[in-house]
Structure formats: structure tokens, C-alpha cells
GROMACS .gro file of C-alpha atoms in nm:
model
  355
    1UNK     CA    1  -1.277   4.849  -4.204
    2UNK     CA    2  -0.974   4.687  -4.038
    3UNK     CA    3  -1.005   4.327  -3.929
    4UNK     CA    4  -0.786   4.153  -3.675
    5UNK     CA    5  -0.851   3.783  -3.632
    6UNK     CA    6  -1.124   3.526  -3.649
    7UNK     CA    7  -1.264   3.298  -3.379
    8UNK     CA    8  -1.484   3.012  -3.501
    9UNK     CA    9  -1.846   3.054  -3.398
   10UNK     CA   10  -2.171   2.922  -3.533
   11UNK     CA   11  -2.407   3.171  -3.692
   12UNK     CA   12  -2.731   3.106  -3.509
   13UNK     CA   13  -3.035   3.046  -3.728
   14UNK     CA   14  -3.304   2.975  -3.472
   15UNK     CA   15  -3.569   3.204  -3.331
   16UNK     CA   16  -3.857   3.402  -3.473
   17UNK     CA   17  -4.015   3.741  -3.436
   18UNK     CA   18  -4.195   3.768  -3.770
   19UNK     CA   19  -4.516   3.569  -3.721
   20UNK     CA   20  -4.715   3.429  -4.010
   21UNK     CA   21  -4.989   3.688  -4.054
   22UNK     CA   22  -5.204   3.467  -4.278
   23UNK     CA   23  -5.337   3.200  -4.046
   24UNK     CA   24  -5.495   3.366  -3.742
   25UNK     CA   25  -5.394   3.081  -3.516
   26UNK     CA   26  -5.490   2.796  -3.748
   27UNK     CA   27  -5.256   2.492  -3.734
   28UNK     CA   28  -5.036   2.440  -4.042
   29UNK     CA   29  -5.114   2.171  -4.295
   30UNK     CA   30  -4.872   1.883  -4.357
   31UNK     CA   31  -4.740   2.055  -4.670
   32UNK     CA   32  -4.691   2.379  -4.481
   33UNK     CA   33  -4.507   2.201  -4.201
   34UNK     CA   34  -4.278   2.035  -4.456
   35UNK     CA   35  -4.197   2.377  -4.600
   36UNK     CA   36  -4.137   2.541  -4.264
   37UNK     CA   37  -3.766   2.589  -4.339
   38UNK     CA   38  -3.800   2.675  -4.707
   39UNK     CA   39  -3.607   2.971  -4.849
   40UNK     CA   40  -3.757   2.932  -5.199
   41UNK     CA   41  -3.969   3.219  -5.332
   42UNK     CA   42  -4.252   3.068  -5.536
   43UNK     CA   43  -4.453   3.279  -5.779
   44UNK     CA   44  -4.763   3.423  -5.615
   45UNK     CA   45  -5.108   3.345  -5.752
   46UNK     CA   46  -5.246   3.696  -5.742
   47UNK     CA   47  -5.459   3.932  -5.946
   48UNK     CA   48  -5.219   4.222  -5.888
   49UNK     CA   49  -5.194   4.444  -6.198
   50UNK     CA   50  -4.875   4.426  -6.409
   51UNK     CA   51  -4.593   4.655  -6.302
   52UNK     CA   52  -4.441   4.880  -6.569
   53UNK     CA   53  -4.082   4.918  -6.452
   54UNK     CA   54  -3.894   5.230  -6.566
   55UNK     CA   55  -3.601   5.165  -6.806
   56UNK     CA   56  -3.333   5.236  -6.543
   57UNK     CA   57  -3.492   4.992  -6.299
   58UNK     CA   58  -3.511   4.723  -6.568
   59UNK     CA   59  -3.149   4.782  -6.662
   60UNK     CA   60  -3.034   4.761  -6.299
   61UNK     CA   61  -3.201   4.422  -6.256
   62UNK     CA   62  -3.041   4.290  -6.574
   63UNK     CA   63  -2.698   4.430  -6.486
   64UNK     CA   64  -2.716   4.263  -6.145
   65UNK     CA   65  -2.815   3.929  -6.295
   66UNK     CA   66  -2.528   3.949  -6.546
   67UNK     CA   67  -2.263   4.025  -6.283
   68UNK     CA   68  -2.224   4.402  -6.330
   69UNK     CA   69  -2.374   4.524  -6.008
   70UNK     CA   70  -2.537   4.867  -5.980
   71UNK     CA   71  -2.526   4.830  -5.599
   72UNK     CA   72  -2.878   4.864  -5.465
   73UNK     CA   73  -3.153   4.835  -5.725
   74UNK     CA   74  -3.342   5.163  -5.683
   75UNK     CA   75  -3.426   5.295  -6.031
   76UNK     CA   76  -3.193   5.594  -5.990
   77UNK     CA   77  -2.929   5.706  -6.238
   78UNK     CA   78  -2.654   5.735  -5.979
   79UNK     CA   79  -2.278   5.689  -6.014
   80UNK     CA   80  -2.290   5.317  -5.935
   81UNK     CA   81  -2.547   5.259  -6.209
   82UNK     CA   82  -2.343   5.455  -6.465
   83UNK     CA   83  -2.027   5.266  -6.365
   84UNK     CA   84  -2.212   4.934  -6.403
   85UNK     CA   85  -2.324   5.032  -6.753
   86UNK     CA   86  -1.970   5.129  -6.850
   87UNK     CA   87  -1.830   4.804  -6.714
   88UNK     CA   88  -2.091   4.599  -6.898
   89UNK     CA   89  -2.031   4.793  -7.219
   90UNK     CA   90  -1.655   4.735  -7.193
   91UNK     CA   91  -1.707   4.363  -7.136
   92UNK     CA   92  -1.934   4.339  -7.440
   93UNK     CA   93  -1.718   4.551  -7.672
   94UNK     CA   94  -1.970   4.836  -7.686
   95UNK     CA   95  -1.912   5.210  -7.675
   96UNK     CA   96  -1.842   5.293  -7.308
   97UNK     CA   97  -2.092   5.575  -7.287
   98UNK     CA   98  -2.240   5.492  -6.948
   99UNK     CA   99  -2.580   5.547  -7.109
  100UNK     CA  100  -2.862   5.304  -7.177
  101UNK     CA  101  -2.840   5.329  -7.556
  102UNK     CA  102  -3.019   5.083  -7.791
  103UNK     CA  103  -2.712   4.862  -7.839
  104UNK     CA  104  -2.669   4.829  -7.463
  105UNK     CA  105  -3.037   4.752  -7.413
  106UNK     CA  106  -3.015   4.473  -7.670
  107UNK     CA  107  -2.704   4.330  -7.506
  108UNK     CA  108  -2.870   4.336  -7.165
  109UNK     CA  109  -3.141   4.104  -7.296
  110UNK     CA  110  -2.894   3.827  -7.382
  111UNK     CA  111  -3.028   3.493  -7.270
  112UNK     CA  112  -3.389   3.608  -7.305
  113UNK     CA  113  -3.595   3.893  -7.171
  114UNK     CA  114  -3.725   3.868  -6.815
  115UNK     CA  115  -3.962   4.097  -6.626
  116UNK     CA  116  -3.796   4.347  -6.393
  117UNK     CA  117  -4.015   4.247  -6.098
  118UNK     CA  118  -4.213   3.945  -5.988
  119UNK     CA  119  -4.482   3.869  -5.735
  120UNK     CA  120  -4.358   3.607  -5.491
  121UNK     CA  121  -4.487   3.425  -5.185
  122UNK     CA  122  -4.270   3.490  -4.880
  123UNK     CA  123  -4.148   3.147  -4.762
  124UNK     CA  124  -4.184   3.041  -4.399
  125UNK     CA  125  -3.818   2.960  -4.351
  126UNK     CA  126  -3.715   3.306  -4.464
  127UNK     CA  127  -3.982   3.484  -4.260
  128UNK     CA  128  -3.881   3.331  -3.927
  129UNK     CA  129  -3.553   3.517  -3.900
  130UNK     CA  130  -3.393   3.544  -3.647
  131UNK     CA  131  -3.438   3.921  -3.623
  132UNK     CA  132  -3.305   4.187  -3.385
  133UNK     CA  133  -3.572   4.463  -3.375
  134UNK     CA  134  -3.389   4.689  -3.128
  135UNK     CA  135  -3.050   4.663  -3.294
  136UNK     CA  136  -2.800   4.855  -3.076
  137UNK     CA  137  -2.560   5.114  -3.217
  138UNK     CA  138  -2.281   5.068  -2.963
  139UNK     CA  139  -2.032   4.787  -3.025
  140UNK     CA  140  -2.031   4.689  -2.658
  141UNK     CA  141  -2.407   4.628  -2.675
  142UNK     CA  142  -2.377   4.449  -3.008
  143UNK     CA  143  -2.122   4.215  -2.847
  144UNK     CA  144  -2.399   4.089  -2.615
  145UNK     CA  145  -2.604   3.956  -2.908
  146UNK     CA  146  -2.582   3.589  -3.016
  147UNK     CA  147  -2.580   3.699  -3.383
  148UNK     CA  148  -2.594   4.031  -3.569
  149UNK     CA  149  -2.909   3.956  -3.765
  150UNK     CA  150  -3.145   4.173  -3.964
  151UNK     CA  151  -3.371   4.412  -3.776
  152UNK     CA  152  -3.686   4.281  -3.942
  153UNK     CA  153  -3.823   4.083  -4.233
  154UNK     CA  154  -3.838   4.383  -4.467
  155UNK     CA  155  -3.465   4.446  -4.424
  156UNK     CA  156  -3.396   4.078  -4.493
  157UNK     CA  157  -3.613   4.087  -4.806
  158UNK     CA  158  -3.433   4.399  -4.927
  159UNK     CA  159  -3.094   4.223  -4.909
  160UNK     CA  160  -3.231   3.906  -5.069
  161UNK     CA  161  -3.355   4.108  -5.366
  162UNK     CA  162  -3.060   4.351  -5.378
  163UNK     CA  163  -3.254   4.665  -5.301
  164UNK     CA  164  -3.366   4.880  -5.007
  165UNK     CA  165  -3.667   4.865  -4.773
  166UNK     CA  166  -3.784   5.195  -4.922
  167UNK     CA  167  -3.794   5.048  -5.273
  168UNK     CA  168  -3.990   4.746  -5.149
  169UNK     CA  169  -4.247   4.978  -4.992
  170UNK     CA  170  -4.272   5.168  -5.321
  171UNK     CA  171  -4.317   4.845  -5.521
  172UNK     CA  172  -4.597   4.735  -5.289
  173UNK     CA  173  -4.755   4.987  -5.053
  174UNK     CA  174  -4.706   5.105  -4.695
  175UNK     CA  175  -5.014   4.902  -4.599
  176UNK     CA  176  -4.891   4.573  -4.750
  177UNK     CA  177  -4.862   4.304  -4.483
  178UNK     CA  178  -4.526   4.127  -4.472
  179UNK     CA  179  -4.510   3.772  -4.340
  180UNK     CA  180  -4.490   3.404  -4.429
  181UNK     CA  181  -4.732   3.311  -4.708
  182UNK     CA  182  -4.793   3.671  -4.811
  183UNK     CA  183  -4.766   3.782  -5.176
  184UNK     CA  184  -4.505   4.052  -5.227
  185UNK     CA  185  -4.357   4.231  -5.529
  186UNK     CA  186  -3.977   4.228  -5.552
  187UNK     CA  187  -3.701   4.296  -5.808
  188UNK     CA  188  -3.659   3.986  -6.023
  189UNK     CA  189  -3.347   3.841  -5.860
  190UNK     CA  190  -3.414   3.467  -5.897
  191UNK     CA  191  -3.369   3.186  -5.649
  192UNK     CA  192  -3.037   3.006  -5.681
  193UNK     CA  193  -2.972   2.634  -5.671
  194UNK     CA  194  -2.966   2.527  -5.308
  195UNK     CA  195  -2.599   2.569  -5.210
  196UNK     CA  196  -2.428   2.253  -5.084
  197UNK     CA  197  -2.066   2.316  -4.990
  198UNK     CA  198  -1.979   2.017  -4.772
  199UNK     CA  199  -1.917   2.083  -4.404
  200UNK     CA  200  -2.084   2.411  -4.320
  201UNK     CA  201  -2.050   2.492  -3.948
  202UNK     CA  202  -2.091   2.866  -4.004
  203UNK     CA  203  -2.407   2.848  -4.216
  204UNK     CA  204  -2.262   2.982  -4.543
  205UNK     CA  205  -2.496   2.771  -4.758
  206UNK     CA  206  -2.795   2.942  -4.601
  207UNK     CA  207  -2.631   3.285  -4.629
  208UNK     CA  208  -2.584   3.244  -5.003
  209UNK     CA  209  -2.945   3.136  -5.048
  210UNK     CA  210  -3.071   3.424  -4.835
  211UNK     CA  211  -2.874   3.668  -5.051
  212UNK     CA  212  -2.972   3.514  -5.385
  213UNK     CA  213  -2.608   3.439  -5.469
  214UNK     CA  214  -2.518   3.120  -5.656
  215UNK     CA  215  -2.229   2.925  -5.503
  216UNK     CA  216  -2.077   2.861  -5.847
  217UNK     CA  217  -1.923   3.176  -5.993
  218UNK     CA  218  -1.665   3.256  -6.261
  219UNK     CA  219  -1.315   3.202  -6.122
  220UNK     CA  220  -1.118   3.525  -6.083
  221UNK     CA  221  -0.765   3.528  -6.226
  222UNK     CA  222  -0.722   3.871  -6.067
  223UNK     CA  223  -0.926   4.149  -5.916
  224UNK     CA  224  -0.863   4.520  -5.965
  225UNK     CA  225  -0.988   4.782  -5.720
  226UNK     CA  226  -1.001   5.110  -5.912
  227UNK     CA  227  -1.026   5.417  -5.690
  228UNK     CA  228  -1.099   5.661  -5.973
  229UNK     CA  229  -1.397   5.456  -6.091
  230UNK     CA  230  -1.510   5.342  -5.747
  231UNK     CA  231  -1.541   4.978  -5.847
  232UNK     CA  232  -1.394   4.632  -5.796
  233UNK     CA  233  -1.335   4.456  -6.129
  234UNK     CA  234  -1.298   4.082  -6.182
  235UNK     CA  235  -1.090   3.944  -6.470
  236UNK     CA  236  -1.066   3.586  -6.598
  237UNK     CA  237  -0.765   3.391  -6.724
  238UNK     CA  238  -0.795   3.556  -7.066
  239UNK     CA  239  -0.771   3.899  -6.898
  240UNK     CA  240  -1.134   3.966  -6.988
  241UNK     CA  241  -1.353   4.173  -6.760
  242UNK     CA  242  -1.624   3.934  -6.638
  243UNK     CA  243  -1.781   4.109  -6.339
  244UNK     CA  244  -1.780   4.445  -6.163
  245UNK     CA  245  -1.906   4.571  -5.829
  246UNK     CA  246  -1.937   4.923  -5.681
  247UNK     CA  247  -1.718   4.973  -5.374
  248UNK     CA  248  -1.639   5.211  -5.095
  249UNK     CA  249  -1.263   5.232  -5.049
  250UNK     CA  250  -1.049   5.428  -4.805
  251UNK     CA  251  -1.070   5.781  -4.671
  252UNK     CA  252  -0.848   6.078  -4.595
  253UNK     CA  253  -0.758   5.922  -4.259
  254UNK     CA  254  -0.724   5.565  -4.389
  255UNK     CA  255  -0.636   5.581  -4.760
  256UNK     CA  256  -0.671   5.284  -4.990
  257UNK     CA  257  -0.338   5.094  -4.981
  258UNK     CA  258  -0.229   5.132  -5.343
  259UNK     CA  259  -0.025   4.838  -5.469
  260UNK     CA  260  -0.040   4.474  -5.571
  261UNK     CA  261  -0.156   4.239  -5.298
  262UNK     CA  262  -0.282   3.883  -5.279
  263UNK     CA  263  -0.583   3.714  -5.128
  264UNK     CA  264  -0.475   3.522  -4.817
  265UNK     CA  265  -0.808   3.357  -4.749
  266UNK     CA  266  -1.183   3.397  -4.718
  267UNK     CA  267  -1.370   3.396  -4.386
  268UNK     CA  268  -1.740   3.334  -4.438
  269UNK     CA  269  -1.981   3.457  -4.168
  270UNK     CA  270  -1.684   3.578  -3.962
  271UNK     CA  271  -1.662   3.704  -3.608
  272UNK     CA  272  -1.532   4.059  -3.585
  273UNK     CA  273  -1.271   4.175  -3.336
  274UNK     CA  274  -1.358   4.536  -3.266
  275UNK     CA  275  -1.043   4.719  -3.150
  276UNK     CA  276  -1.105   5.094  -3.096
  277UNK     CA  277  -0.732   5.166  -3.120
  278UNK     CA  278  -0.745   5.093  -3.493
  279UNK     CA  279  -1.017   5.349  -3.569
  280UNK     CA  280  -0.936   5.718  -3.586
  281UNK     CA  281  -1.298   5.815  -3.521
  282UNK     CA  282  -1.346   5.600  -3.208
  283UNK     CA  283  -1.218   5.684  -2.860
  284UNK     CA  284  -0.938   5.456  -2.740
  285UNK     CA  285  -1.118   5.443  -2.406
  286UNK     CA  286  -1.382   5.219  -2.562
  287UNK     CA  287  -1.356   4.850  -2.479
  288UNK     CA  288  -1.231   4.599  -2.735
  289UNK     CA  289  -1.500   4.335  -2.795
  290UNK     CA  290  -1.577   4.039  -3.019
  291UNK     CA  291  -1.891   4.067  -3.232
  292UNK     CA  292  -2.071   3.754  -3.346
  293UNK     CA  293  -2.145   3.687  -3.716
  294UNK     CA  294  -2.441   3.818  -3.908
  295UNK     CA  295  -2.540   4.041  -4.201
  296UNK     CA  296  -2.539   4.348  -3.975
  297UNK     CA  297  -2.180   4.290  -3.865
  298UNK     CA  298  -1.945   4.582  -3.941
  299UNK     CA  299  -1.786   4.353  -4.203
  300UNK     CA  300  -2.112   4.205  -4.325
  301UNK     CA  301  -2.124   3.837  -4.417
  302UNK     CA  302  -1.767   3.786  -4.538
  303UNK     CA  303  -1.407   3.898  -4.486
  304UNK     CA  304  -1.164   3.846  -4.777
  305UNK     CA  305  -0.821   3.876  -4.620
  306UNK     CA  306  -0.527   4.044  -4.794
  307UNK     CA  307  -0.156   3.993  -4.735
  308UNK     CA  308  -0.147   4.350  -4.599
  309UNK     CA  309  -0.214   4.325  -4.224
  310UNK     CA  310  -0.556   4.447  -4.107
  311UNK     CA  311  -0.684   4.514  -4.460
  312UNK     CA  312  -0.939   4.323  -4.663
  313UNK     CA  313  -1.251   4.321  -4.878
  314UNK     CA  314  -1.578   4.277  -4.694
  315UNK     CA  315  -1.953   4.330  -4.679
  316UNK     CA  316  -2.149   4.596  -4.498
  317UNK     CA  317  -2.452   4.647  -4.276
  318UNK     CA  318  -2.549   4.956  -4.481
  319UNK     CA  319  -2.567   4.865  -4.852
  320UNK     CA  320  -2.719   5.199  -4.952
  321UNK     CA  321  -2.395   5.377  -4.850
  322UNK     CA  322  -2.169   5.192  -5.095
  323UNK     CA  323  -1.998   5.450  -5.316
  324UNK     CA  324  -2.144   5.728  -5.102
  325UNK     CA  325  -1.939   5.708  -4.780
  326UNK     CA  326  -1.583   5.655  -4.660
  327UNK     CA  327  -1.429   5.338  -4.516
  328UNK     CA  328  -1.149   5.269  -4.272
  329UNK     CA  329  -0.908   5.185  -4.552
  330UNK     CA  330  -1.063   4.857  -4.664
  331UNK     CA  331  -1.280   4.779  -4.965
  332UNK     CA  332  -1.646   4.756  -4.874
  333UNK     CA  333  -1.922   4.602  -5.091
  334UNK     CA  334  -2.288   4.520  -5.045
  335UNK     CA  335  -2.331   4.185  -4.872
  336UNK     CA  336  -2.460   4.020  -5.189
  337UNK     CA  337  -2.170   4.151  -5.398
  338UNK     CA  338  -1.913   4.059  -5.132
  339UNK     CA  339  -2.056   3.706  -5.117
  340UNK     CA  340  -2.029   3.677  -5.494
  341UNK     CA  341  -1.666   3.792  -5.492
  342UNK     CA  342  -1.594   3.543  -5.212
  343UNK     CA  343  -1.704   3.264  -5.446
  344UNK     CA  344  -1.476   3.394  -5.723
  345UNK     CA  345  -1.143   3.426  -5.544
  346UNK     CA  346  -0.908   3.187  -5.368
  347UNK     CA  347  -0.582   3.213  -5.173
  348UNK     CA  348  -0.318   3.357  -5.402
  349UNK     CA  349  -0.554   3.553  -5.630
  350UNK     CA  350  -0.384   3.885  -5.713
  351UNK     CA  351  -0.561   4.196  -5.584
  352UNK     CA  352  -0.442   4.515  -5.755
  353UNK     CA  353  -0.536   4.841  -5.584
  354UNK     CA  354  -0.491   5.142  -5.814
  355UNK     CA  355  -0.574   5.509  -5.838
   0.00000   0.00000   0.00000
């Protein structure tokens, strides 16, 4: 995805189209009113039976929590999962088999074992959106929206817990009601400390909390985008691999720009200047437009600018396609992984793109 320039604009966070399905018109209590903007997922008091997560699902949750992202948590032994295992094994000095062997399972439990899923109560602040149910496909129609928000609460929950709507349905049931105050089973991606990053006109604090991404991350001494492995690797000052994320990078028409670049800056919740002339698969007769920020922006929630014009690292509106589709030359990550990388880098961080 090629990115042109950024115009400051507030990411709107008002509005609601996901009503609380619990109350049937009853007025909220004082405590409920005080929690109306909460994004914290409390444990649900429920008699739901325990969930026996398959080994791959458990491993994906642990890999995500330890900074070696499998992409979407879906319980499948896909390429992104295998790459995450290999990256984790390399970082821990284990045999890089890409398999969930006993030594790797033991290492994944460092810091204590945690269940792979948890039953949570959907908080009111999270459930109120805003949402865009009839999300348009055409950029010209998207440009008319005040923000490129999630289509519905289930999509928002999927991004918060680093999975897909389909997995959430499988963890619960197609008949499970979704709304404020409802119990819901999710992958065990914990709440983070409430982000407080000073002046925040573009709502980045809330974005981090809605994605379950802690503002404090390991500082990157360099990042390496490896085309052959399909991943973005993060190294610390000791040249140790400390994090890894699956990525979509380049295509036949817009190949990954191999070389050593530098991070110029990070634009959080950016506007997107859509210029059809820069896309080989879009007619030049289409109108150039400015799209407002939001998780369903073509660049997701963040744009990490490189010192190569029009190229960067960014999020996506389609996390399930990471590692499975082409890009317009840039490096594309899930929104939650892109947000994490954004907290790791700074202007001047080397970005090595290699085959």
C-alpha cells in the first residue's frame, strides 16, 4: 500500500449501533453509568463448561502474548503459525523445527501457565462503537464517512482478541447474543494498562486499548523484513531477536523494495490519501480522495513511514489475508501487530528489507 501524505483529523469515537441487549429498556444503575465508557473486559460469572483448547490454539495464544505473532488466532497449522514457532524457537535457543515439540511447549509456559480462552463480560464502552454496518467498497463512498470504523461489534471483538469473527462464533455459538453486559468466550489476550500518552488528539490511547496492545514495548534497534520467511523481525541492541510478526509484502507489480531503509516517523490513526494513479489495479479515471482514520482504513490504524517515498509499514482492514495475499509494495501487518511495531520503533530505526 502506497501512502502519500497525512492531514490531521480526529478519529471520531461517538455514536452507537450496538444496543445493550441485557436490559430491555431498564435505566442503568449508578455503577453502570459510571462504567459507560469502560473498555475493560472483566471475567464473567457464568456456569459455562470449561473449554478444552486444542494444542495449536493454546500455542497461538501464548506466542501472541510473548511477541511472536501467529497472525490471527485460529487453531490452524498454517505458515504464519509455523513461522511464529520458528521465530520463538530461535529467540529461545531451541531447535528451529517449526513444530510444537515438548521443549517448545515448556518454553511457551514461561511466566506461568494461563488458559487459552476466558469468559468475559463485554464492556459498555467497547460495545457502543461507532460501527459502520453498510461499509462501502468504493473509496469514493468511503471518503464520505466520518471514520472508517468496524462493521459491527463482532468484528471489533475479533480484532481486540486477535482472531476472526468465525473463530468467535465457534468459541461461543451462532445463537450467542453479543452486546454490552453479555458473557462471551474469547482467546485469552489480556487487558493492557490503560494507555496514557500525553496529548492524544487522534485517539491512539483508545486504539491501543481496543486492540489489546500495551503502549510500552521493547525498543527496536532494527527491524528486518524477510521476504523468504514472510515475517517482520524485531531485534534489540544486543542483536537478539525479541519479536516477530507475519507480513504481506510486495507483489509482481509492486515488488518489495529490497535494501536498507530508515523509519522516518509514525502516523497513528492516519488519514489516507487515495491516489488511483499509484495503483496498477485501479483505473486512473477514479477520483483521488482523502479517507478518514479508522481500523478499516486501507492502511489500518497506523502508517510507519520509510525514507523511500510512498512506502511504509502499516495495518490492514483484512487481518485474515496477512501472508495470504499481495500488497502494493508495502509491508502490511494485522492492526494489532502494526500497533505493537509502532510502539517499538522511532525515527532513525533501521529497516532492512531482504530476500
